[in-house]
């Protein structure tokens, strides 16, 4: 006996479900449902519904697999992976790090005049450094 099965008798049909309450139908009601089901199953939409649903899921899986393959190929061929661009990106990163480490405010202040002098010197040094870095970046690119 299957877990889900039907029991036919002269009084009606008992539909037994596993771990659920059973359903009892009279023979006339069961016959009516069987005729309706056989009529509906002849309509093309319902006839091919399961086949179409499986095909749509298969096609979606194929598209997702193609997408995953392309995504993987693109991630391997990114800009960082190309040696000539990798060196330039490393150099740009180094320049950015130098700019972050550059201090614009003096740490040792002796007098007001020396402070303005130090500011001017540091500003000039920072301008020279930025100009030199811009020129090297333009030459490399």
Coordinates of C-alpha atoms in Angstrom, one line a residue:
X1 CA 0.0 0.0 0.0
X2 CA 1.3 3.4 -1.0
X3 CA 1.4 6.2 1.6
X4 CA -1.2 8.1 -0.4
X5 CA -3.9 5.9 -1.8
X6 CA -7.7 5.5 -2.6
X7 CA -10.1 3.0 -1.0
X8 CA -13.2 2.4 -3.1
X9 CA -16.4 0.9 -1.7
X10 CA -20.1 0.8 -2.5
X11 CA -20.6 3.8 -0.2
X12 CA -17.9 6.1 -1.7
X13 CA -14.2 6.8 -2.1
X14 CA -11.8 7.4 0.8
X15 CA -8.6 9.3 -0.2
X16 CA -5.9 8.5 2.4
X17 CA -3.0 11.0 2.8
X18 CA 0.1 10.3 4.9
X19 CA 0.1 12.2 8.2
X20 CA -3.0 14.2 7.3
X21 CA -6.7 13.6 7.7
X22 CA -8.4 11.5 5.1
X23 CA -10.9 12.8 2.6
X24 CA -14.2 11.0 2.0
X25 CA -16.2 11.5 -1.2
X26 CA -19.4 9.9 -2.5
X27 CA -19.1 7.9 -5.7
X28 CA -21.1 10.5 -7.6
X29 CA -18.9 13.4 -6.4
X30 CA -15.7 11.4 -7.2
X31 CA -17.1 10.6 -10.7
X32 CA -17.9 14.3 -11.2
X33 CA -14.4 15.3 -10.2
X34 CA -12.8 12.6 -12.4
X35 CA -14.9 13.8 -15.4
X36 CA -13.9 17.5 -14.8
X37 CA -10.3 16.6 -14.4
X38 CA -10.2 14.6 -17.6
X39 CA -11.9 17.5 -19.4
X40 CA -9.6 20.1 -18.0
X41 CA -6.5 18.0 -18.8
X42 CA -7.5 18.1 -22.6
X43 CA -7.1 22.0 -22.6
X44 CA -3.6 22.7 -24.0
X45 CA -2.6 25.1 -21.2
X46 CA -3.3 22.5 -18.5
X47 CA -2.1 19.6 -20.7
X48 CA 1.4 21.1 -21.2
X49 CA 1.6 23.0 -17.9
X50 CA 4.1 20.7 -16.1
X51 CA 6.2 20.3 -19.2
X52 CA 6.3 24.0 -19.8
X53 CA 7.1 24.7 -16.2
X54 CA 10.0 22.3 -16.2
X55 CA 11.3 23.8 -19.5
X56 CA 11.1 27.4 -18.1
X57 CA 13.1 26.3 -15.0
X58 CA 15.6 24.5 -17.1
X59 CA 16.0 27.6 -19.4
X60 CA 16.4 29.8 -16.3
X61 CA 19.1 27.5 -15.0
X62 CA 20.9 27.5 -18.3
X63 CA 20.8 31.4 -18.4
X64 CA 22.1 31.5 -14.8
X65 CA 24.9 29.1 -15.6
X66 CA 25.9 31.2 -18.6
X67 CA 25.8 34.4 -16.5
X68 CA 27.9 32.7 -13.8
X69 CA 30.5 31.6 -16.3
X70 CA 30.7 35.1 -17.9
X71 CA 30.9 36.7 -14.4
X72 CA 33.8 34.4 -13.5
X73 CA 35.7 35.1 -16.7
X74 CA 35.3 38.8 -16.2
X75 CA 36.5 38.7 -12.6
X76 CA 39.6 36.9 -13.8
X77 CA 40.3 39.5 -16.5
X78 CA 39.9 42.6 -14.4
X79 CA 42.1 45.7 -14.6
X80 CA 44.2 44.6 -11.6
X81 CA 45.0 41.3 -13.2
X82 CA 46.6 42.9 -16.3
X83 CA 50.4 43.4 -15.5
X84 CA 50.8 46.7 -17.2
X85 CA 47.8 48.2 -15.5
X86 CA 48.6 46.5 -12.2
X87 CA 51.9 48.4 -12.0
X88 CA 50.3 51.7 -12.8
X89 CA 47.5 51.1 -10.2
X90 CA 50.2 50.2 -7.6
X91 CA 52.0 53.4 -8.4
X92 CA 48.8 55.5 -8.1
X93 CA 48.1 53.8 -4.8
X94 CA 51.6 54.7 -3.5
X95 CA 51.1 58.3 -4.6
X96 CA 47.8 58.5 -2.7
X97 CA 49.5 57.0 0.4
X98 CA 52.2 59.7 0.2
X99 CA 49.5 62.4 0.0
X100 CA 47.9 61.0 3.1
X101 CA 51.2 61.0 5.0
X102 CA 51.9 64.6 3.9
X103 CA 51.5 67.0 6.8
X104 CA 50.4 70.6 6.2
X105 CA 50.6 71.8 9.8
X106 CA 54.0 72.1 11.6
X107 CA 54.6 70.0 14.6
X108 CA 57.2 72.2 16.3
X109 CA 56.3 75.8 16.7
X110 CA 59.0 78.2 18.0
X111 CA 57.7 81.6 17.1
X112 CA 55.1 83.2 15.0
X113 CA 57.5 84.2 12.3
X114 CA 59.1 80.7 12.1
X115 CA 55.6 79.2 12.0
X116 CA 54.6 81.3 8.9
X117 CA 58.0 80.5 7.3
X118 CA 57.6 76.8 8.0
X119 CA 54.1 76.9 6.5
X120 CA 55.3 78.6 3.4
X121 CA 58.2 76.0 3.0
X122 CA 55.9 73.1 3.5
X123 CA 53.2 74.5 1.2
X124 CA 55.9 75.0 -1.5
X125 CA 57.3 71.5 -0.9
X126 CA 53.8 70.0 -1.2
X127 CA 53.1 72.0 -4.4
X128 CA 56.3 70.8 -5.9
X129 CA 55.6 67.2 -4.9
X130 CA 52.1 67.3 -6.4
X131 CA 53.3 68.8 -9.6
X132 CA 56.1 66.2 -9.9
X133 CA 53.6 63.4 -9.2
X134 CA 51.1 64.8 -11.8
X135 CA 53.8 64.9 -14.4
X136 CA 55.0 61.4 -13.7
X137 CA 51.3 60.1 -13.9
X138 CA 50.8 61.9 -17.2
X139 CA 54.0 60.4 -18.6
X140 CA 53.0 56.9 -17.4
X141 CA 49.4 57.0 -18.7

